[in-house]
């Protein structure tokens, strides 16, 4: 089976508040993007990688891949204004004979082979998508402005991460229409009636949003 990784790195990183886009902010000696890129390239589960980066950062991304000898990188495409548009741009590079797309946020640098395997395995059982999730420790409430509307049943909630895996035709169908307000790929598949499974995520797949997150991830390296 051929598995294409779509690494979305085209966000500006507004909340991180650095001069350069988040994927190109330093993590250790290299740009943050280097860590997930190297891990995906090293993974025996991954056959090819497409990276989506902000306009003007395509060449730096290709140079970084060369520096890392990340030979599975097929293209660095220009991302869009939203995450969903960036996924759509990367998906356009995936050939029709590819079987599986594994979409991952570059902002979650510490991707492991173990989680890649967990999201890929159930696809052979006919699921339309598989996502990693973590049980929620806090009580979660739905609010309207400063007023609490209702308290959600915690045992029915999971916080969802990436990588998320889908059969390529399913992901293409999901991205063919309106991208809604989608903040992850699975929500678009769900909206079309797709059956999506969740498997155990990994607390170290923390999404780097703030300076403190960057320091935490850096301490885990
Ligand atoms: N992303 C993307 N294209 C966008 C927006 C986001 O490819 N237009 C990617 C980011 O690069 C990141 C992932 O989607 O890997 C999750 O987005 P987020 O953590 O929100 O990153 P940013 O949008 O860059 O950060 P911020 O919201 O603070 O600006
Ligand atoms: Mg964002």
Coordinates of N, CA and C and ligand atoms in Angstrom, one line a residue:
X1 N 0.9 -1.2 0.0 CA 0.0 0.0 0.0 C 0.9 1.2 0.0
X2 N 0.4 2.3 -0.7 CA 1.3 3.5 -0.7 C 0.6 4.5 0.2
X3 N 1.4 5.0 1.1 CA 1.0 6.0 2.1 C 1.6 7.3 1.8
X4 N 0.8 8.3 1.5 CA 1.4 9.7 1.3 C 1.1 10.5 2.6
X5 N 2.2 11.1 3.1 CA 2.0 12.0 4.2 C 1.9 13.5 3.7
X6 N 0.9 14.1 4.2 CA 0.6 15.6 3.9 C 1.0 16.3 5.2
X7 N 2.1 17.1 5.1 CA 2.6 17.8 6.3 C 2.2 19.2 6.2
X8 N 1.2 19.7 6.9 CA 0.8 21.1 6.8 C 1.5 22.0 7.7
X9 N 2.2 22.9 7.1 CA 3.1 23.8 7.8 C 3.0 25.3 7.3
X10 N 1.8 25.6 6.8 CA 1.6 26.9 6.1 C 1.0 28.0 7.0
X11 N 0.8 27.7 8.3 CA 0.3 28.7 9.2 C 1.3 29.8 9.5
X12 N 0.8 30.9 10.0 CA 1.7 32.0 10.3 C 2.3 32.0 11.7
X13 N 1.6 31.2 12.6 CA 2.0 31.1 13.9 C 1.8 32.4 14.7
X14 N 0.6 33.0 14.5 CA 0.3 34.3 15.2 C 0.5 34.2 16.7
X15 N 0.0 33.2 17.3 CA 0.0 33.1 18.8 C 1.4 32.8 19.3
X16 N 2.3 32.3 18.4 CA 3.7 32.1 18.9 C 4.4 33.5 18.8
X17 N 4.0 34.3 17.9 CA 4.4 35.7 17.9 C 5.9 35.9 17.5
X18 N 6.4 35.1 16.6 CA 7.8 35.3 16.1 C 7.7 36.0 14.8
X19 N 8.9 36.4 14.3 CA 9.0 37.1 13.0 C 8.7 36.2 11.8
X20 N 9.2 34.9 11.9 CA 9.0 34.0 10.8 C 7.8 33.1 11.1
X21 N 7.3 32.4 10.1 CA 6.2 31.4 10.3 C 6.6 30.3 11.3
X22 N 5.6 29.8 12.0 CA 5.9 28.9 13.1 C 6.8 27.7 12.6
X23 N 6.5 27.2 11.4 CA 7.3 26.0 11.0 C 8.8 26.3 10.8
X24 N 9.1 27.6 10.7 CA 10.5 27.9 10.5 C 11.2 28.6 11.7
X25 N 10.5 28.6 12.8 CA 11.0 29.0 14.1 C 12.0 27.9 14.6
X26 N 13.0 28.3 15.3 CA 14.0 27.3 15.7 C 13.5 26.4 16.8
X27 N 13.8 25.1 16.6 CA 13.6 24.1 17.7 C 14.9 23.3 17.8
X28 N 15.6 23.6 18.8 CA 17.0 23.1 18.8 C 17.8 23.8 17.8
X29 N 18.6 23.1 17.0 CA 19.5 23.7 16.0 C 18.8 24.1 14.7
X30 N 17.6 23.4 14.5 CA 17.0 23.5 13.1 C 15.6 24.1 13.2
X31 N 15.0 24.5 12.1 CA 13.6 24.9 12.1 C 12.7 23.8 12.6
X32 N 11.6 24.2 13.3 CA 10.7 23.3 13.8 C 10.3 22.2 12.8
X33 N 10.0 22.7 11.5 CA 9.6 21.8 10.5 C 10.5 20.6 10.3
X34 N 11.8 20.7 10.6 CA 12.8 19.6 10.4 C 12.4 18.4 11.2
X35 N 11.9 18.6 12.4 CA 11.6 17.4 13.3 C 10.6 16.5 12.7
X36 N 9.3 17.0 12.4 CA 8.3 16.1 11.8 C 8.8 15.6 10.4
X37 N 9.5 16.4 9.7 CA 9.9 16.0 8.3 C 10.9 14.8 8.4
X38 N 11.8 14.9 9.3 CA 12.8 13.8 9.5 C 12.1 12.6 10.0
X39 N 11.2 12.7 10.9 CA 10.5 11.6 11.5 C 9.6 10.9 10.4
X40 N 8.9 11.6 9.6 CA 8.1 11.0 8.6 C 9.0 10.4 7.5
X41 N 10.1 11.0 7.2 CA 11.0 10.5 6.2 C 11.6 9.1 6.7
X42 N 11.9 9.1 8.0 CA 12.5 7.9 8.5 C 11.5 6.8 8.7
X43 N 10.2 7.1 8.7 CA 9.2 6.0 9.0 C 9.1 5.0 7.9
X44 N 9.1 3.8 8.2 CA 8.9 2.7 7.2 C 7.5 2.7 6.7
X45 N 6.6 3.3 7.4 CA 5.1 3.3 6.9 C 4.9 4.3 5.8
X46 N 5.8 5.3 5.7 CA 5.5 6.4 4.8 C 6.3 6.3 3.5
X47 N 5.6 6.4 2.3 CA 6.2 6.3 1.0 C 6.6 7.6 0.4
X48 N 5.8 8.7 0.6 CA 6.1 10.0 0.0 C 5.5 11.1 0.9
X49 N 6.1 12.3 0.8 CA 5.7 13.4 1.6 C 5.5 14.6 0.8
X50 N 4.3 15.3 1.0 CA 4.1 16.6 0.4 C 4.0 17.6 1.6
X51 N 4.7 18.7 1.5 CA 4.7 19.7 2.6 C 4.0 21.0 2.0
X52 N 3.1 21.5 2.8 CA 2.5 22.8 2.5 C 3.0 23.9 3.4
X53 N 3.6 24.9 2.7 CA 4.2 26.0 3.5 C 3.7 27.4 3.1
X54 N 4.0 28.4 3.8 CA 3.5 29.8 3.4 C 4.1 30.2 2.1
X55 N 3.4 31.1 1.4 CA 4.0 31.6 0.1 C 5.4 32.2 0.4
X56 N 6.3 31.8 -0.5 CA 7.7 32.3 -0.4 C 8.6 31.4 0.4
X57 N 8.0 30.4 1.1 CA 8.8 29.4 1.9 C 9.0 28.1 1.2
X58 N 8.6 28.0 -0.1 CA 8.7 26.7 -0.8 C 10.1 26.3 -0.9
X59 N 10.9 27.2 -1.4 CA 12.4 26.9 -1.6 C 13.1 26.6 -0.3
X60 N 12.9 27.4 0.7 CA 13.6 27.0 2.0 C 13.1 25.6 2.5
X61 N 11.9 25.2 2.2 CA 11.4 23.9 2.6 C 12.1 22.8 1.9
X62 N 12.3 23.0 0.6 CA 13.0 22.0 -0.3 C 14.5 21.9 0.2
X63 N 15.1 23.1 0.4 CA 16.5 23.1 0.9 C 16.6 22.3 2.2
X64 N 15.7 22.5 3.1 CA 15.7 21.9 4.4 C 15.6 20.3 4.2
X65 N 14.7 19.9 3.3 CA 14.5 18.5 3.0 C 15.9 17.9 2.5
X66 N 16.5 18.7 1.6 CA 17.8 18.2 1.1 C 18.9 18.1 2.2
X67 N 18.9 19.2 3.0 CA 19.8 19.2 4.1 C 19.7 17.9 5.0
X68 N 18.4 17.5 5.2 CA 18.1 16.4 6.0 C 18.2 15.0 5.3
X69 N 18.5 15.1 4.0 CA 18.4 14.0 3.1 C 17.1 13.3 3.2
X70 N 16.0 14.1 3.3 CA 14.6 13.5 3.3 C 14.2 13.3 1.9
X71 N 14.5 12.1 1.4 CA 14.3 11.8 0.0 C 12.9 11.5 -0.4
X72 N 12.0 11.3 0.6 CA 10.6 11.0 0.3 C 9.8 12.3 0.0
X73 N 10.4 13.5 0.2 CA 9.7 14.7 -0.1 C 9.6 14.9 -1.6
X74 N 8.3 14.9 -2.0 CA 8.0 15.0 -3.5 C 7.7 16.5 -3.9
X75 N 7.1 17.2 -3.0 CA 6.8 18.6 -3.3 C 6.6 19.5 -2.1
X76 N 7.0 20.8 -2.3 CA 6.6 21.8 -1.2 C 5.7 22.7 -1.9
X77 N 4.4 22.7 -1.5 CA 3.4 23.5 -2.2 C 3.0 24.7 -1.3
X78 N 2.5 25.7 -2.0 CA 2.0 26.9 -1.3 C 0.7 26.6 -0.6
X79 N 0.6 26.8 0.7 CA -0.6 26.6 1.5 C -1.6 27.6 1.2
X80 N -2.7 27.5 1.9 CA -3.8 28.5 1.7 C -4.0 29.3 3.0
X81 N -5.2 30.1 3.0 CA -5.5 31.0 4.1 C -5.9 30.2 5.3
X82 N -6.4 29.0 5.2 CA -6.8 28.2 6.3 C -6.1 26.9 6.2
X83 N -6.1 26.1 7.4 CA -5.5 24.8 7.4 C -6.2 23.9 6.3
X84 N -7.5 24.0 6.2 CA -8.2 23.1 5.3 C -7.8 23.4 3.8
X85 N -7.5 24.7 3.5 CA -7.1 25.0 2.2 C -5.6 24.6 1.9
X86 N -4.9 24.5 3.0 CA -3.5 24.0 2.9 C -3.5 22.5 2.6
X87 N -4.4 21.8 3.3 CA -4.6 20.4 3.1 C -5.0 20.1 1.6
X88 N -5.9 20.9 1.2 CA -6.4 20.8 -0.2 C -5.3 20.9 -1.2
X89 N -4.4 21.9 -1.0 CA -3.3 22.2 -1.9 C -2.3 21.0 -1.9
X90 N -2.1 20.4 -0.7 CA -1.1 19.3 -0.6 C -1.8 18.1 -1.3
X91 N -3.1 17.9 -1.1 CA -3.8 16.7 -1.6 C -3.7 16.7 -3.1
X92 N -3.7 17.9 -3.7 CA -3.7 18.0 -5.2 C -2.4 17.4 -5.8
X93 N -1.4 17.2 -5.0 CA -0.1 16.6 -5.4 C -0.1 15.1 -5.3
X94 N -1.1 14.5 -4.7 CA -1.2 13.1 -4.4 C -1.8 12.4 -5.7
X95 N -1.0 11.4 -6.2 CA -1.5 10.7 -7.4 C -2.7 9.8 -7.1
X96 N -3.5 9.5 -8.2 CA -4.7 8.7 -8.0 C -4.4 7.3 -7.6
X97 N -3.2 6.8 -7.8 CA -3.0 5.4 -7.4 C -2.5 5.3 -5.9
X98 N -2.4 6.4 -5.3 CA -2.0 6.4 -3.8 C -3.2 5.8 -3.0
X99 N -2.9 5.0 -2.0 CA -4.0 4.4 -1.3 C -4.4 5.2 -0.1
X100 N -3.5 5.7 0.7 CA -3.8 6.3 2.0 C -3.1 7.7 2.1
X101 N -3.8 8.6 2.7 CA -3.2 9.9 3.0 C -3.2 10.0 4.5
X102 N -2.0 10.4 5.0 CA -1.8 10.6 6.4 C -1.5 12.1 6.6
X103 N -2.5 12.9 7.2 CA -2.3 14.3 7.3 C -1.8 14.7 8.7
X104 N -0.8 15.5 8.7 CA -0.1 15.8 10.0 C 0.2 17.3 10.1
X105 N 0.0 17.8 11.3 CA 0.3 19.2 11.6 C 1.8 19.3 11.9
X106 N 2.5 20.1 11.1 CA 4.0 20.4 11.5 C 4.1 20.9 12.9
X107 N 3.1 21.6 13.4 CA 3.1 22.2 14.7 C 3.1 21.1 15.8
X108 N 3.0 19.8 15.4 CA 3.1 18.7 16.4 C 4.4 17.9 16.0
X109 N 5.5 18.4 16.4 CA 6.8 17.9 15.9 C 7.1 16.4 16.3
X110 N 6.6 16.0 17.4 CA 7.1 14.7 18.0 C 6.2 13.5 17.5
X111 N 6.0 13.4 16.2 CA 5.3 12.3 15.7 C 6.1 11.0 15.8
X112 N 5.5 9.9 16.1 CA 6.2 8.6 16.3 C 5.7 7.6 15.3
X113 N 6.5 6.5 15.1 CA 6.1 5.4 14.3 C 4.9 4.7 15.0
X114 N 4.9 4.7 16.3 CA 3.8 4.0 17.0 C 2.5 4.6 16.7
X115 N 2.4 5.9 16.7 CA 1.1 6.5 16.5 C 0.7 6.4 15.0
X116 N 1.7 6.5 14.1 CA 1.4 6.3 12.7 C 0.8 4.9 12.5
X117 N 1.4 3.9 13.1 CA 0.9 2.5 13.0 C -0.5 2.4 13.5
X118 N -0.8 3.1 14.7 CA -2.1 3.0 15.3 C -3.2 3.6 14.4
X119 N -2.9 4.7 13.7 CA -3.9 5.3 12.8 C -4.0 4.6 11.4
X120 N -3.0 3.9 11.0 CA -3.1 3.2 9.7 C -3.8 1.9 9.8
X121 N -3.5 1.1 10.9 CA -4.0 -0.2 11.0 C -5.5 -0.4 10.8
X122 N -6.4 0.4 11.4 CA -7.8 0.2 11.3 C -8.4 0.5 9.9
X123 N -7.6 1.1 9.0 CA -8.1 1.4 7.7 C -8.4 0.1 6.9
X124 N -7.6 -0.9 7.2 CA -7.9 -2.2 6.6 C -9.2 -2.9 7.0
X125 N -9.8 -2.4 8.1 CA -11.1 -2.9 8.5 C -12.2 -2.1 7.9
X126 N -11.9 -1.2 7.0 CA -13.0 -0.5 6.3 C -13.4 0.9 6.9
X127 N -12.7 1.4 7.9 CA -13.0 2.7 8.4 C -12.7 3.8 7.4
X128 N -13.5 4.9 7.4 CA -13.3 6.0 6.5 C -12.2 7.0 7.0
X129 N -11.8 6.8 8.2 CA -10.7 7.7 8.7 C -10.4 7.2 10.1
X130 N -9.2 7.5 10.6 CA -8.7 7.1 11.9 C -7.9 8.3 12.5
X131 N -8.3 8.7 13.7 CA -7.6 9.9 14.3 C -7.1 9.5 15.7
X132 N -6.0 10.1 16.2 CA -5.5 9.8 17.5 C -6.3 10.8 18.5
X133 N -6.7 10.3 19.7 CA -7.4 11.1 20.6 C -6.9 10.9 22.0
X134 N -7.1 11.8 22.9 CA -6.8 11.7 24.3 C -8.0 12.0 25.2
X135 N -8.2 11.2 26.2 CA -9.3 11.4 27.1 C -9.2 12.8 27.7
X136 N -10.3 13.5 28.0 CA -10.2 14.8 28.5 C -10.2 14.8 30.0
X137 N -9.3 15.5 30.6 CA -9.2 15.5 32.1 C -10.1 16.5 32.7
X138 N -10.2 17.7 32.1 CA -11.0 18.7 32.7 C -12.5 18.5 32.4
X139 N -13.4 19.1 33.1 CA -14.8 19.1 32.8 C -15.0 20.2 31.7
X140 N -15.7 19.8 30.6 CA -15.8 20.7 29.5 C -17.2 21.2 29.4
X141 N -17.4 22.5 29.2 CA -18.7 23.1 29.2 C -18.9 23.9 27.8
X142 N -20.1 23.9 27.4 CA -20.4 24.6 26.2 C -20.9 26.0 26.7
X143 N -20.4 27.1 26.0 CA -20.7 28.4 26.5 C -21.2 29.3 25.4
X144 N -21.9 30.4 25.8 CA -22.4 31.4 24.9 C -21.9 32.7 25.5
X145 N -20.8 33.3 25.0 CA -20.3 34.5 25.6 C -19.8 34.1 27.0
X146 N -20.2 34.8 28.0 CA -19.7 34.5 29.4 C -20.7 33.6 30.1
X147 N -21.7 33.1 29.4 CA -22.7 32.2 30.1 C -22.5 30.8 29.7
X148 N -22.5 29.9 30.7 CA -22.4 28.5 30.5 C -23.8 28.0 30.0
X149 N -23.8 27.2 28.9 CA -25.0 26.7 28.4 C -25.3 25.3 28.9
X150 N -24.2 24.5 28.8 CA -24.4 23.1 29.3 C -23.0 22.5 29.6
X151 N -23.1 21.4 30.4 CA -21.9 20.7 30.7 C -21.9 19.4 30.0
X152 N -20.8 19.1 29.2 CA -20.8 17.9 28.4 C -20.3 16.7 29.2
X153 N -20.8 15.5 28.8 CA -20.4 14.3 29.5 C -19.0 13.9 29.1
X154 N -18.1 14.1 30.1 CA -16.7 14.0 29.9 C -16.3 12.6 29.3
X155 N -17.0 11.5 29.8 CA -16.6 10.2 29.3 C -16.9 10.0 27.8
X156 N -17.7 11.0 27.2 CA -18.0 10.9 25.8 C -17.1 11.8 25.0
X157 N -16.1 12.4 25.6 CA -15.3 13.4 24.9 C -13.8 12.9 24.7
X158 N -13.2 13.2 23.6 CA -11.8 13.0 23.4 C -11.3 14.2 22.7
X159 N -10.0 14.6 23.0 CA -9.3 15.7 22.4 C -8.5 15.1 21.2
X160 N -8.8 15.6 20.0 CA -8.2 14.9 18.9 C -6.9 15.6 18.4
X161 N -6.0 14.7 17.9 CA -4.7 15.2 17.4 C -4.5 14.9 16.0
X162 N -3.3 15.0 15.5 CA -2.9 14.4 14.2 C -1.7 13.6 14.5
X163 N -1.3 12.6 13.7 CA -1.7 12.3 12.3 C -3.1 11.7 12.2
X164 N -3.8 12.1 11.1 CA -5.1 11.5 10.8 C -5.0 10.8 9.5
X165 N -5.5 9.6 9.4 CA -5.3 8.7 8.2 C -6.7 8.5 7.5
X166 N -6.6 8.5 6.2 CA -7.8 8.3 5.4 C -7.5 7.6 4.1
X167 N -8.4 6.8 3.5 CA -8.2 6.3 2.1 C -8.2 7.6 1.2
X168 N -7.4 7.6 0.3 CA -7.2 8.8 -0.6 C -8.6 9.3 -1.2
X169 N -9.4 8.3 -1.8 CA -10.6 8.8 -2.4 C -11.6 9.4 -1.4
X170 N -11.6 8.9 -0.2 CA -12.5 9.5 0.9 C -12.1 10.9 1.2
X171 N -10.7 11.1 1.3 CA -10.3 12.4 1.7 C -10.5 13.4 0.5
X172 N -10.4 12.9 -0.7 CA -10.6 13.8 -1.9 C -12.1 14.2 -1.9
X173 N -13.0 13.2 -1.7 CA -14.4 13.6 -1.6 C -14.7 14.6 -0.6
X174 N -14.1 14.5 0.6 CA -14.3 15.4 1.7 C -13.9 16.8 1.4
X175 N -12.8 16.9 0.6 CA -12.2 18.2 0.3 C -12.7 18.7 -1.1
X176 N -13.7 18.0 -1.7 CA -14.2 18.5 -3.0 C -15.2 19.6 -2.8
X177 N -15.8 19.6 -1.7 CA -16.9 20.6 -1.5 C -16.5 21.8 -0.6
X178 N -17.5 22.3 0.1 CA -17.3 23.4 1.0 C -16.4 23.0 2.2
X179 N -15.4 23.8 2.5 CA -14.5 23.4 3.6 C -15.1 23.8 4.9
X180 N -16.3 24.4 5.0 CA -16.9 24.7 6.2 C -16.0 25.4 7.1
X181 N -16.0 25.2 8.4 CA -15.1 25.8 9.4 C -14.1 24.8 9.9
X182 N -13.9 23.8 9.0 CA -13.1 22.6 9.5 C -11.8 22.9 10.1
X183 N -11.5 22.5 11.3 CA -10.2 22.6 12.0 C -9.5 21.3 11.9
X184 N -10.1 20.2 11.5 CA -9.4 19.0 11.2 C -10.0 18.3 10.0
X185 N -9.3 17.3 9.5 CA -9.7 16.6 8.3 C -10.9 15.8 8.6
X186 N -10.9 15.1 9.7 CA -11.9 14.1 10.1 C -13.3 14.8 10.1
X187 N -13.4 16.0 10.5 CA -14.7 16.7 10.6 C -15.4 16.8 9.2
X188 N -14.6 16.9 8.2 CA -15.1 17.0 6.8 C -15.6 15.6 6.4
X189 N -14.8 14.6 6.8 CA -15.2 13.2 6.4 C -16.5 12.8 7.2
X190 N -16.6 13.2 8.5 CA -17.8 13.0 9.3 C -19.0 13.7 8.7
X191 N -18.8 14.9 8.2 CA -19.9 15.7 7.7 C -20.5 15.0 6.5
X192 N -19.8 14.2 5.8 CA -20.3 13.5 4.6 C -20.7 12.1 5.0
X193 N -20.9 11.8 6.3 CA -21.4 10.5 6.8 C -20.3 9.4 6.9
X194 N -19.1 9.8 6.8 CA -18.0 8.8 6.9 C -17.9 8.3 8.4
X195 N -17.4 7.1 8.5 CA -17.3 6.5 9.8 C -15.8 6.6 10.2
X196 N -15.5 7.4 11.3 CA -14.2 7.7 11.7 C -13.9 7.1 13.0
X197 N -12.8 6.4 13.2 CA -12.5 5.7 14.4 C -11.4 6.5 15.2
X198 N -11.5 6.5 16.5 CA -10.4 7.1 17.2 C -9.6 6.0 18.0
X199 N -8.3 6.3 18.0 CA -7.3 5.4 18.7 C -6.5 6.2 19.7
X200 N -5.7 5.6 20.5 CA -5.0 6.3 21.5 C -4.0 7.3 20.9
X201 N -4.0 8.5 21.3 CA -3.1 9.5 20.9 C -1.8 9.5 21.7
X202 N -1.1 10.6 21.8 CA 0.1 10.7 22.6 C 0.3 12.1 23.1
X203 N 0.4 12.2 24.5 CA 0.5 13.5 25.1 C 1.7 14.3 24.5
X204 N 2.7 13.6 24.0 CA 3.8 14.3 23.4 C 3.6 14.8 22.0
X205 N 2.4 14.5 21.5 CA 2.0 15.1 20.2 C 1.4 16.5 20.4
X206 N 1.7 17.1 21.5 CA 1.2 18.5 21.8 C 1.5 19.4 20.6
X207 N 0.4 20.2 20.4 CA 0.6 21.2 19.3 C 1.3 22.4 19.8
X208 N 2.4 22.8 19.2 CA 3.1 24.0 19.6 C 2.2 25.2 19.2
X209 N 1.7 25.9 20.2 CA 0.9 27.1 19.9 C 1.6 28.4 20.5
X210 N 2.1 28.2 21.7 CA 2.7 29.4 22.4 C 4.2 29.1 22.7
X211 N 4.9 30.1 23.1 CA 6.3 30.0 23.5 C 6.6 28.9 24.5
X212 N 5.6 28.8 25.5 CA 5.8 27.8 26.5 C 5.7 26.4 25.9
X213 N 4.8 26.2 24.9 CA 4.7 24.9 24.3 C 6.0 24.6 23.6
X214 N 6.6 25.6 22.9 CA 7.9 25.3 22.2 C 9.0 24.9 23.2
X215 N 9.0 25.5 24.3 CA 10.0 25.2 25.3 C 9.8 23.7 25.9
X216 N 8.5 23.4 26.1 CA 8.1 22.1 26.5 C 8.5 21.0 25.5
X217 N 8.2 21.2 24.3 CA 8.5 20.2 23.2 C 10.1 20.1 23.1
X218 N 10.7 21.3 23.2 CA 12.2 21.3 23.1 C 12.8 20.5 24.3
X219 N 12.2 20.5 25.4 CA 12.7 19.8 26.6 C 12.5 18.3 26.4
X220 N 11.5 17.9 25.6 CA 11.2 16.5 25.3 C 12.1 15.9 24.2
X221 N 12.8 16.7 23.5 CA 13.6 16.2 22.3 C 14.7 15.3 22.8
Ligands
LIG1 N1 -1.8 25.5 8.9 C1 -1.6 25.5 7.5 N2 -2.2 26.5 6.8 C2 -2.9 27.5 7.4 C3 -3.1 27.5 8.8 C4 -2.5 26.4 9.5 O1 -1.0 24.7 7.0 N3 -3.4 28.5 6.7 C5 -1.1 24.4 9.7 C6 -0.1 25.0 10.6 O2 1.1 25.3 10.0 C7 0.0 23.9 11.7 C8 -1.4 23.3 11.7 O3 -2.0 23.7 10.5 O4 1.0 22.9 11.4 C9 -2.2 23.7 12.9 O5 -2.4 25.1 12.9 P1 -2.1 26.1 14.1 O6 -1.4 25.4 15.2 O7 -3.3 27.0 14.3 O8 -0.9 27.0 13.4 P2 -0.9 28.5 13.0 O9 -2.2 28.8 12.3 O10 0.3 28.8 12.3 O11 -0.9 29.3 14.4 P3 -1.8 30.5 14.8 O12 -3.2 30.0 14.8 O13 -1.3 30.8 16.2 O14 -1.5 31.6 13.8
LIG2 MG1 -4.1 28.6 13.3

